[in-house]
Short mmCIF file of C-alpha atoms in Angstrom, two decimals:
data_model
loop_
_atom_site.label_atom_id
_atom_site.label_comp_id
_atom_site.label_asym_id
_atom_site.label_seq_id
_atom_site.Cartn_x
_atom_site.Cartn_y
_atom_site.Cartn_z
CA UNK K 132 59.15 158.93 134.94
CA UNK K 133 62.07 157.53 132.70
CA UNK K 134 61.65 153.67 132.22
CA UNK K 135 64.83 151.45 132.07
CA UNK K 136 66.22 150.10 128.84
CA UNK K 137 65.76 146.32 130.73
CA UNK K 138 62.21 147.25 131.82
CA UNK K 139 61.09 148.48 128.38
CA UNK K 140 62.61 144.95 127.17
CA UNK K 141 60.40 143.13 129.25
CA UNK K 142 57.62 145.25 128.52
CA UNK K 143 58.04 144.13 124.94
CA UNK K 144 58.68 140.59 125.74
CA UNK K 145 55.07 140.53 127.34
CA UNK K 146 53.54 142.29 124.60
CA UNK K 147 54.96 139.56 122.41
CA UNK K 148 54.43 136.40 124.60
CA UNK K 149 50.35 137.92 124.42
CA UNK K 150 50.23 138.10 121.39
CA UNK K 151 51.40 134.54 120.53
CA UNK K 152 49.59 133.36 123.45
CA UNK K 153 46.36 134.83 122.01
CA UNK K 154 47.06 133.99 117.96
CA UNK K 155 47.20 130.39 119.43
CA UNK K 156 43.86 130.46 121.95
CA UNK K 157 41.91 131.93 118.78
CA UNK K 158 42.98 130.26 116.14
CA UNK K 159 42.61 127.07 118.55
CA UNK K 160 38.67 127.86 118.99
CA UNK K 161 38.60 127.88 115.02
CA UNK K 162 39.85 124.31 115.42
CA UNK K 163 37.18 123.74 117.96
CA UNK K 164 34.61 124.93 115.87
CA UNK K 165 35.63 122.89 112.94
CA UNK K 166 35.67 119.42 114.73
CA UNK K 167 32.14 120.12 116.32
CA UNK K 168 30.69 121.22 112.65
CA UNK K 169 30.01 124.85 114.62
CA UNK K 170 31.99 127.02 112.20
CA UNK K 171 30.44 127.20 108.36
CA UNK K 172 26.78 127.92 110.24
CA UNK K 173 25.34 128.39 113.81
CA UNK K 174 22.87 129.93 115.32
CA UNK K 175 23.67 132.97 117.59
CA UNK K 176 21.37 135.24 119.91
CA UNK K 177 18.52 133.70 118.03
CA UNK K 178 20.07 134.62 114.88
CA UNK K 179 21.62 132.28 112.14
CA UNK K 180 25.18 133.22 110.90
CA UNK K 181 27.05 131.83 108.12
CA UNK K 182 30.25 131.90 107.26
CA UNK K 183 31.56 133.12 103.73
CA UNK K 184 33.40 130.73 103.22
CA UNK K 185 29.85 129.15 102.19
CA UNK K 186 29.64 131.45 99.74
CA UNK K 187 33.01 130.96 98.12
CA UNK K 188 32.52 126.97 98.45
CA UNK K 189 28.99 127.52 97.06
CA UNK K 190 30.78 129.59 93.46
CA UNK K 191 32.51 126.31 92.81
CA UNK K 192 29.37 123.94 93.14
CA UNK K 193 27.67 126.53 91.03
CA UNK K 194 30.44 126.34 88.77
CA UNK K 195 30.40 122.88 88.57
CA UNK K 196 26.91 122.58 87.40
CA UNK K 197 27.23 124.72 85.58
CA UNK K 198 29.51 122.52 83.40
CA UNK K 199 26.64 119.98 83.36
CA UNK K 200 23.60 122.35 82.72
CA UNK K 201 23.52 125.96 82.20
CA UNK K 202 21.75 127.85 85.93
CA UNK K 203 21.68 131.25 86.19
CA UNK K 204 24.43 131.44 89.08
CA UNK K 205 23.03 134.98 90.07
CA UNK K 206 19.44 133.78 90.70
CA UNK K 207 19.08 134.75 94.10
CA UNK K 208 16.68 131.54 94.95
CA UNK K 209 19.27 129.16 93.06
CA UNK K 210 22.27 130.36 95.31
CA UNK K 211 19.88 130.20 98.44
CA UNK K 212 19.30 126.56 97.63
CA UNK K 213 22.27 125.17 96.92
CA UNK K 214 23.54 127.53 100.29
CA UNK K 215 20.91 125.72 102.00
CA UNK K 216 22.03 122.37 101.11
CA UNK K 217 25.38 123.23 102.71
CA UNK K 218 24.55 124.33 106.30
CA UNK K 219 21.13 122.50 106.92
CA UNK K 220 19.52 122.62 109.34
CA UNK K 221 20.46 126.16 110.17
CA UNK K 222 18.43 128.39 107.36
CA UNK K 223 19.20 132.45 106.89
CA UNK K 224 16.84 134.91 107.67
CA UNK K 225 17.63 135.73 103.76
CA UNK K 226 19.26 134.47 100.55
CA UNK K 227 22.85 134.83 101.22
CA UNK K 228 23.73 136.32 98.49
CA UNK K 229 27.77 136.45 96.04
CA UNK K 230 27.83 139.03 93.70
CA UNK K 231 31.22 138.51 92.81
CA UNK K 232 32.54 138.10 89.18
CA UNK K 233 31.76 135.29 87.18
CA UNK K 234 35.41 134.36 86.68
CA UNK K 235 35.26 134.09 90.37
CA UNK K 236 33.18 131.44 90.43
CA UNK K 237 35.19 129.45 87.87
CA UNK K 238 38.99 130.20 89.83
CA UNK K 239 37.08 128.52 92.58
CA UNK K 240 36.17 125.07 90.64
CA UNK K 241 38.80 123.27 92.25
CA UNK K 242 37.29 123.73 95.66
CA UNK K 243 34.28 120.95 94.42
CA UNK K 244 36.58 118.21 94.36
CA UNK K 245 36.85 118.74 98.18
CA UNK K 246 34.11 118.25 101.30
CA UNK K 247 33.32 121.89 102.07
CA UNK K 248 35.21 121.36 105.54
CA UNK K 249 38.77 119.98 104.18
CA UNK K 250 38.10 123.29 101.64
CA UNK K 251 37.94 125.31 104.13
CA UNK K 252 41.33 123.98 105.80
CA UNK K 253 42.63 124.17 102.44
CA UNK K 254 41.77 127.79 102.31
CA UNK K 255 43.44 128.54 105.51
CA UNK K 256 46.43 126.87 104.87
CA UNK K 257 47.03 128.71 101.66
CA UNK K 258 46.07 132.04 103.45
CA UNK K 259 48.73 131.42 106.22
CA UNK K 260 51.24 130.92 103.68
CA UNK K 261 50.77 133.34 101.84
CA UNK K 262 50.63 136.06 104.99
CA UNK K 263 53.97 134.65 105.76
CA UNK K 264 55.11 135.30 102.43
CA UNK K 265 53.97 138.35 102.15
CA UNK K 266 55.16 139.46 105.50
CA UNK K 267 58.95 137.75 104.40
CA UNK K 268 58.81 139.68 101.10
CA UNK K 269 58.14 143.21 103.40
CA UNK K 270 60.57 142.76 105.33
CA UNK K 271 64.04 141.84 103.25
CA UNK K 272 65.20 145.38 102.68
CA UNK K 273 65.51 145.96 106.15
CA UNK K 274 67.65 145.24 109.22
CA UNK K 275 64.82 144.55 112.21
CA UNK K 276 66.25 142.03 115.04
CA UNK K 277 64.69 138.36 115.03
CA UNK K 278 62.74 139.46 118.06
CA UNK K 279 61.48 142.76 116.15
CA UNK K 280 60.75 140.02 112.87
CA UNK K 281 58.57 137.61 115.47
CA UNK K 282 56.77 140.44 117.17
CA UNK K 283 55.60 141.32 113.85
CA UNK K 284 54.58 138.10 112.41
CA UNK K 285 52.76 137.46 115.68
CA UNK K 286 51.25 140.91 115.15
CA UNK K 287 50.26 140.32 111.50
CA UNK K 288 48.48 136.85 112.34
CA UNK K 289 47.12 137.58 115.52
CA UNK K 290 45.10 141.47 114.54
CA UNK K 291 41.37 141.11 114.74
CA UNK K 292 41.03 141.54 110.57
CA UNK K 293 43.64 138.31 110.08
CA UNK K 294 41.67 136.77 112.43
CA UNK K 295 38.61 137.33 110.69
CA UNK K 296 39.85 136.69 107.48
CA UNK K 297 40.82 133.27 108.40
CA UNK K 298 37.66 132.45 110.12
CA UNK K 299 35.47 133.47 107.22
CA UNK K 300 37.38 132.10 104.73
CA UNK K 301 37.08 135.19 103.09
CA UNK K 302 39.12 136.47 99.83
CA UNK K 303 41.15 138.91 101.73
CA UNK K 304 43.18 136.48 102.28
CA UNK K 305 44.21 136.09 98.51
CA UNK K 306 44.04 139.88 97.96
CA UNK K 307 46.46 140.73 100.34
CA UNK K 308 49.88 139.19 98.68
CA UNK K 309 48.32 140.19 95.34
CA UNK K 310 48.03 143.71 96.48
CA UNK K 311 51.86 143.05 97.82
CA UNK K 312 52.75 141.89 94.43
CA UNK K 313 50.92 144.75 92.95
CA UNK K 314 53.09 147.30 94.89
CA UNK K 315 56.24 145.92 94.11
CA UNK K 316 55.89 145.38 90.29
CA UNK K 317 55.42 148.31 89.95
CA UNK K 318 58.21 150.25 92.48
CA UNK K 319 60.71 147.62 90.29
CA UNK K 320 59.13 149.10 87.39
CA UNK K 321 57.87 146.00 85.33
CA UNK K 322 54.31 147.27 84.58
CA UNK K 323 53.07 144.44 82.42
CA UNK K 324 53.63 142.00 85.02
CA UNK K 325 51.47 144.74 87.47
CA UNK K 326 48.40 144.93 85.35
CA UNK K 327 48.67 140.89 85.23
CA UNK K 328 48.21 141.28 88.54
CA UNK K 329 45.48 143.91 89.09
CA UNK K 330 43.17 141.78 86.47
CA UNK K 331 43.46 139.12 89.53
CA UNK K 332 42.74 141.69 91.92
CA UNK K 333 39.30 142.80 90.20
CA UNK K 334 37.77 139.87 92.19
CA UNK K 335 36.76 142.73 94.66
CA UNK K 336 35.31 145.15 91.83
CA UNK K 337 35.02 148.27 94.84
CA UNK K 338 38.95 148.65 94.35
CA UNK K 339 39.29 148.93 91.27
CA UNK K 340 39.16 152.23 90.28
CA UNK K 341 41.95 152.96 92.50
CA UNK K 342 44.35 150.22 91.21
CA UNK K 343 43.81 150.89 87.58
CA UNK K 344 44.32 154.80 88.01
CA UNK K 345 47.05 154.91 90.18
CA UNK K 346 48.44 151.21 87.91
CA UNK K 347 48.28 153.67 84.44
CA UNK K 348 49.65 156.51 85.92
CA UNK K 349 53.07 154.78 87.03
CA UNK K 350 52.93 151.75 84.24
CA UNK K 351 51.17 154.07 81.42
CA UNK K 352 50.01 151.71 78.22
CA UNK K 353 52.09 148.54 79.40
CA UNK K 354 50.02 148.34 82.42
CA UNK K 355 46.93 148.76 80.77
CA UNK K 356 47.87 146.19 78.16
CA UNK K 357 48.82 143.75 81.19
CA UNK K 358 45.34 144.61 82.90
CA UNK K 359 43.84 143.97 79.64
CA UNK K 360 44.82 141.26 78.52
CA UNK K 361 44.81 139.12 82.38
CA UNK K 362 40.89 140.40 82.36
CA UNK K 363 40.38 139.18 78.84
CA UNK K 364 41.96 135.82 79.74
CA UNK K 365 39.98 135.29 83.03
CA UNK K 366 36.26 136.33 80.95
CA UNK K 367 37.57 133.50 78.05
CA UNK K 368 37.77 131.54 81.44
CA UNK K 369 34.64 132.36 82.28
CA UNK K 370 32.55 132.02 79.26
CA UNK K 371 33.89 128.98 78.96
CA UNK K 372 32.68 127.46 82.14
CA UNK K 373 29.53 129.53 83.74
CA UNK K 374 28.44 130.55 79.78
CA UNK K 375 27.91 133.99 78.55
CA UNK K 376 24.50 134.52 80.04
CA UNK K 377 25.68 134.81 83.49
CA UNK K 378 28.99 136.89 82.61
CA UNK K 379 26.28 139.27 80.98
CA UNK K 380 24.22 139.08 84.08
CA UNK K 381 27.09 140.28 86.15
CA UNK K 382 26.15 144.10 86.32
CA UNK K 383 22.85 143.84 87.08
CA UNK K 384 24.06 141.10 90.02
CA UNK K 385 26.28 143.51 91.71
CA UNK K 386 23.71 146.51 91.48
CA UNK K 387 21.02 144.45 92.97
CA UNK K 388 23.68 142.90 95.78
CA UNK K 389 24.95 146.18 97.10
CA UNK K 390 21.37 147.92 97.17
CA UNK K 391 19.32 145.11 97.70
CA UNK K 392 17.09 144.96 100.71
CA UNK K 393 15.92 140.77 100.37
CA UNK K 394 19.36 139.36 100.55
CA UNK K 395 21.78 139.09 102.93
CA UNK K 396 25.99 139.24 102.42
CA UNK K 397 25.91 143.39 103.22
CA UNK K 398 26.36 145.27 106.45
CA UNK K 399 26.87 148.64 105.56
CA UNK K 400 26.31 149.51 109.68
CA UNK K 401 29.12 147.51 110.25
CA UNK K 402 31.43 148.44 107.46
CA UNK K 403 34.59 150.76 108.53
CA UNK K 404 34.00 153.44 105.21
CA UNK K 405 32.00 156.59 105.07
CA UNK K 406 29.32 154.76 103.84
CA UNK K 407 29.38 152.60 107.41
CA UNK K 408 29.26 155.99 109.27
CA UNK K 409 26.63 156.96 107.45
CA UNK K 410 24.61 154.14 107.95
CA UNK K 411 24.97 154.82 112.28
CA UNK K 412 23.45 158.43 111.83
CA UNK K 413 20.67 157.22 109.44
CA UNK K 414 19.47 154.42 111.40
CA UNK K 415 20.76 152.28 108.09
CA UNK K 416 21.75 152.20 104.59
CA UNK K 417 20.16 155.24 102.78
CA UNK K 418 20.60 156.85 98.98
CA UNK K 419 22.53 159.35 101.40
CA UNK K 420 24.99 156.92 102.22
CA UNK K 421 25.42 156.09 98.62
CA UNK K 422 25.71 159.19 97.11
CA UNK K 423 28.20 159.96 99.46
CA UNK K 424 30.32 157.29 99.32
CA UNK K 425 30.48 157.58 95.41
CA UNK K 426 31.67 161.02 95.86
CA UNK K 427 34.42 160.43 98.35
CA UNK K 428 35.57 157.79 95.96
CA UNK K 429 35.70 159.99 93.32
CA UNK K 430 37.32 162.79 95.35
CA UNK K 431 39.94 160.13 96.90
CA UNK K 432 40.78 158.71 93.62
CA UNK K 433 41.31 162.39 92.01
CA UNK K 434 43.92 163.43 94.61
CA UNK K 435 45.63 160.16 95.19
CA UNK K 436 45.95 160.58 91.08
CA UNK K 437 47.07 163.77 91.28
CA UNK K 438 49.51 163.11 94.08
CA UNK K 439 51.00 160.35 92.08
CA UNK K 440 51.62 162.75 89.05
CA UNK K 441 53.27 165.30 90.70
CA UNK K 442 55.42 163.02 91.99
CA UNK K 443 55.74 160.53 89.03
CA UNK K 444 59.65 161.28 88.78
CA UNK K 445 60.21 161.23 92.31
CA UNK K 446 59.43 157.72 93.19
CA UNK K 447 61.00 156.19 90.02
CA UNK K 448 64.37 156.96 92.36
CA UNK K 449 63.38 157.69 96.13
CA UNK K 450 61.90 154.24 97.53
CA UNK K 451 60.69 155.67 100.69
CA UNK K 452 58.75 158.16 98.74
CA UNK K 453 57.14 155.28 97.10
CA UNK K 454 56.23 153.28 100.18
CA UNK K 455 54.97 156.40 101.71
CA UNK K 456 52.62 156.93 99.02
CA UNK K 457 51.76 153.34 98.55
CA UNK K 458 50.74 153.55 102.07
CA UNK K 459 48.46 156.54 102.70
CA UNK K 460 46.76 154.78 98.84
CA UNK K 461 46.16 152.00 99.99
CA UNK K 462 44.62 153.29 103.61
CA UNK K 463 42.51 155.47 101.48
CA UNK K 464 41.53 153.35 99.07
CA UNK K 465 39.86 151.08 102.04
CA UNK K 466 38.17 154.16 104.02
CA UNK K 467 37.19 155.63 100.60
CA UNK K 468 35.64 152.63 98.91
CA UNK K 469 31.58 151.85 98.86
CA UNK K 470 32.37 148.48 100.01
CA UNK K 471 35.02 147.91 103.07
CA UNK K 472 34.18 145.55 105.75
CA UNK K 473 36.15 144.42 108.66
CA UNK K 474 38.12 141.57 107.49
CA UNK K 475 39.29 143.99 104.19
CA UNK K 476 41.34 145.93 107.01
CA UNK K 477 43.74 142.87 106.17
CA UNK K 478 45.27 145.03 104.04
CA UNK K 479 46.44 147.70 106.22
CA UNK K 480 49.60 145.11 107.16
CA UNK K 481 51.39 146.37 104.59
CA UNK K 482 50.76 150.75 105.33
CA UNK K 483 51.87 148.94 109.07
CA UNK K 484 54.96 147.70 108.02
CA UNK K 485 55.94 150.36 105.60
CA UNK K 486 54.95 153.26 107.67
CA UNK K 487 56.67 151.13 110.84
CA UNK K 488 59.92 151.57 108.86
CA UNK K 489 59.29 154.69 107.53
CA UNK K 490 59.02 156.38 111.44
CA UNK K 491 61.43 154.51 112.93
CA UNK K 492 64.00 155.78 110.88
CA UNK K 493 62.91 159.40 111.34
CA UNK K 494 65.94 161.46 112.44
CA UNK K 495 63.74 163.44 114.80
CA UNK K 496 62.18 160.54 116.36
CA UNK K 497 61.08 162.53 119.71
CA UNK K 498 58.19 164.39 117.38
CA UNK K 499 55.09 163.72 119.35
CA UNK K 500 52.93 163.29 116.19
CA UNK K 501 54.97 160.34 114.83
CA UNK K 502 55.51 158.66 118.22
CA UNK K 503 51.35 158.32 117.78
CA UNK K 504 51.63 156.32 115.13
CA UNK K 505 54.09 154.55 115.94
CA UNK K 506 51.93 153.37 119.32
CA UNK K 507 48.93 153.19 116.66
CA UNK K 508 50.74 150.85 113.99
CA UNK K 509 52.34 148.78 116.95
CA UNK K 510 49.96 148.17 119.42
CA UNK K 511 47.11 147.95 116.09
CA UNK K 512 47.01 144.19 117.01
CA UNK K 513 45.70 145.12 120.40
CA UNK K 514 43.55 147.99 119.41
CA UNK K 515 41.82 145.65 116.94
CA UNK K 516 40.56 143.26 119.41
CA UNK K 517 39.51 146.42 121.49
CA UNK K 518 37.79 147.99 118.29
CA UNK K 519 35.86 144.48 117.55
CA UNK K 520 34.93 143.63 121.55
CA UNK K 521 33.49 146.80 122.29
CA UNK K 522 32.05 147.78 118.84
CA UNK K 523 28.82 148.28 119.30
CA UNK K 524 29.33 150.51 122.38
CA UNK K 525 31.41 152.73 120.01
CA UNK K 526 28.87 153.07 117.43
CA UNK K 527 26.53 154.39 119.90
CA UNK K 528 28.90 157.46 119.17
CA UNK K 529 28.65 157.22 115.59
CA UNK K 530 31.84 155.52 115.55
CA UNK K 531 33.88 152.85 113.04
CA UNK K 532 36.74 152.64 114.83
CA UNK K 533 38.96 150.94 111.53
CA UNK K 534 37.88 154.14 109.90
CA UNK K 535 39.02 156.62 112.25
CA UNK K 536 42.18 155.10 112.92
CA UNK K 537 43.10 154.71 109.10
CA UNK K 538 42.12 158.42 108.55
CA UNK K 539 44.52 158.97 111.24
CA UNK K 540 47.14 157.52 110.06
CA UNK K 541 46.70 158.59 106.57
CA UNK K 542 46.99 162.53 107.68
CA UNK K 543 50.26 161.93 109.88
CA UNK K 544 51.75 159.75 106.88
CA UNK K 545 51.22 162.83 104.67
CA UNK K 546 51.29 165.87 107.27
CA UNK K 547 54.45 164.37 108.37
CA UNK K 548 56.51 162.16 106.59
CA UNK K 549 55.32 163.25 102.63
CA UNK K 550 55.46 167.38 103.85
CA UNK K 551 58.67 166.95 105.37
CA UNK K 552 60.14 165.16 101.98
CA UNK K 553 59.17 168.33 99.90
CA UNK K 554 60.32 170.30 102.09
CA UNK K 555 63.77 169.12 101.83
CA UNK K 556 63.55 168.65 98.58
CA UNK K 557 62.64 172.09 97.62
#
């Protein structure tokens, strides 16, 4: 049955008016949760859970004393204290543990000169401004009505990952316009200014490896030198305030974070990677699941790398080709890496809106394939809310549903968009 041009228009008008209807009831309960002191720390099902956000306020107390009295800011028991001192009475099963960077801990500083509640509405203010800005940047070069522009900055705040992002203060929020950034340095070909940017990005260490190989492969030694020299600046920064000891004890911090069994701050059953998948069929997180996932990194990063090569000349001139590729990267750097949770499927706004653009101006817009992901990318606000409410009745069938739908979309980005370019230009 054939639907009217003025029904589809008010189908779209109610998909819109929901989704602004239910950005505002969720971010309201946030609100709600903040004025009753029932958001850093509460106790669900029996169960304590804390917000990151403690975390990331509890690197800039370390910090600070840090500047007093050398602590070792990776001691498990010290973190746990000073944690505990921030959401009394409720107590975690286990240390909560922040193997981030040391540099980490002294970008956050600042946040001490605030109560860890007006930090936290700091936080979110500065992540909803600069998800607006990143969403503005995305969407210059193109001609999208002001109804087509709202539905998809209600999209982009209200998906399940934003949503997350915001409520655990978590540092998604700051990699997102940096990865954003990253992208278009290095389309506009100012590779300096790129690896500047990736040295910021190392904050999450698990994507890495991807940034720097496919950052040297399109910005050769002046992205390197950029990376370089934004990494050596931020371990002066560093030294300078935590001390050398603990920017020393950083390797043996992140080892003992991501395989630890007596801390808390990793859910590999609930992260959307291989590794999370994994961790259903095992019963948990296993050597299995690690071995794996190293090898699928290693795999991903060698044919994203060898992708990029072959087409090195290419996307110095064809834009689309370059947006294309940025996408299915950085989809597959998030179902590739060790380390994806939830909230890090922040990222996939920007494969959504370059992959939106890329479909919709398609010639043969009737193929079936890309009218899936165009229903995938569009109604992804939706589907994340589905994916979240009724996640652990997927993982009964072994299920992350982030996962699957990236790897989805990654094969129809290639199969169909990249395929069809060489094809034509063969």
């Amino acid at each position: 049955m054939q639907i009217s041009n003025h029904h589809q228009r008010l189908i779209w008008f109610a998909y819109l008016a929901a989704l602004f209807l239910w950005s505002i009831c969720s971010y309201f309960e946030l609100g709600k949760y903040l004025a009753t002191n029932f958001l850093f720390a509460r106790v669900i099902n029996g169960r304590p859970y804390v917000l990151d956000f403690v975390n990331v306020y509890n690197a800039a107390i370390l910090a600070k004393e840090c500047l007093s009295h050398p602590i070792n800011i990776y001691d498990p028991l010290i973190q746990s204290q000073s944690v505990q001192q921030l959401i009394a009475p409720v107590k975690p099963e286990l240390p909560f543990y922040l193997q981030y960077p040391p540099y980490f801990f002294s970008l956050m500083l600042p946040l001490s000169l605030m109560s860890m509640s007006f930090a936290w509405v700091f936080w979110f203010l500065l992540g909803a401004f600069l998800l607006f800005i990143t969403v503005k940047n995305n969407l210059q070069n193109t001609n999208y009505s002001n109804v087509k522009k709202a539905f998809i900055y209600a999209g982009a705040f209200c998906a399940f990952p934003t949503w997350l992002s915001f409520e655990l203060g978590q540092t998604s929020l700051l990699l997102l316009p940096l990865f954003s950034a990253y992208w278009l340095l290095l389309k506009n070909n100012k590779p300096f200014k790129a690896g500047l940017i990736s040295s910021l990005m190392a904050i999450k260490l698990q994507y890495t490896p991807f940034i720097l190989v496919i950052g040297i492969i399109l910005g050769r030694l002046n992205f390197a030198l950029g990376f370089a020299l934004g990494l050596a600046l931020l371990i002066i920064l560093a030294l300078v305030t935590v001390g050398p000891a603990n920017v020393l004890a950083y390797p043996n911090a992140l080892i003992s974070g991501e395989t630890g069994t007596k801390i808390i701050g990793v859910s590999p059953e609930d992260m959307q990677n291989l590794r999370g998948v994994i961790s259903l069929i095992m019963g948990g997180d296993s050597p299995i699941g690690h071995y794996a996932s190293i090898a699928f990194l290693a795999i991903s990063i060698i044919v994203a790398g060898i992708i990029w090569l072959k087409n090195y000349q290419l996307v110095k001139t064809d834009n689309k080709l370059f947006e294309a590729l940025a996408a299915c990267t950085t989809l597959l750097l998030l179902v590739s890496s060790p380390h994806t949770h939830i909230q890090d499927y922040l990222l996939t706004l920007l494969p959504c809106l370059w992959l939106y653009n890329l479909f919709s101006n398609q010639k043969n817009k009737q193929n079936t394939v890309i009218n899936i992901a165009t229903i995938l990318i569009v109604f992804y606000p939706f589907l994340s809310w589905v994916f979240y409410i009724f996640k652990d009745q997927i993982q009964l069938f072994y299920i992350q549903p982030f996962f699957v739908w990236a790897l989805v979309l990654i094969m129809i980005c290639y199969f169909v968009y990249l395929a069809d370019f060489h094809d034509k230009s063969k």
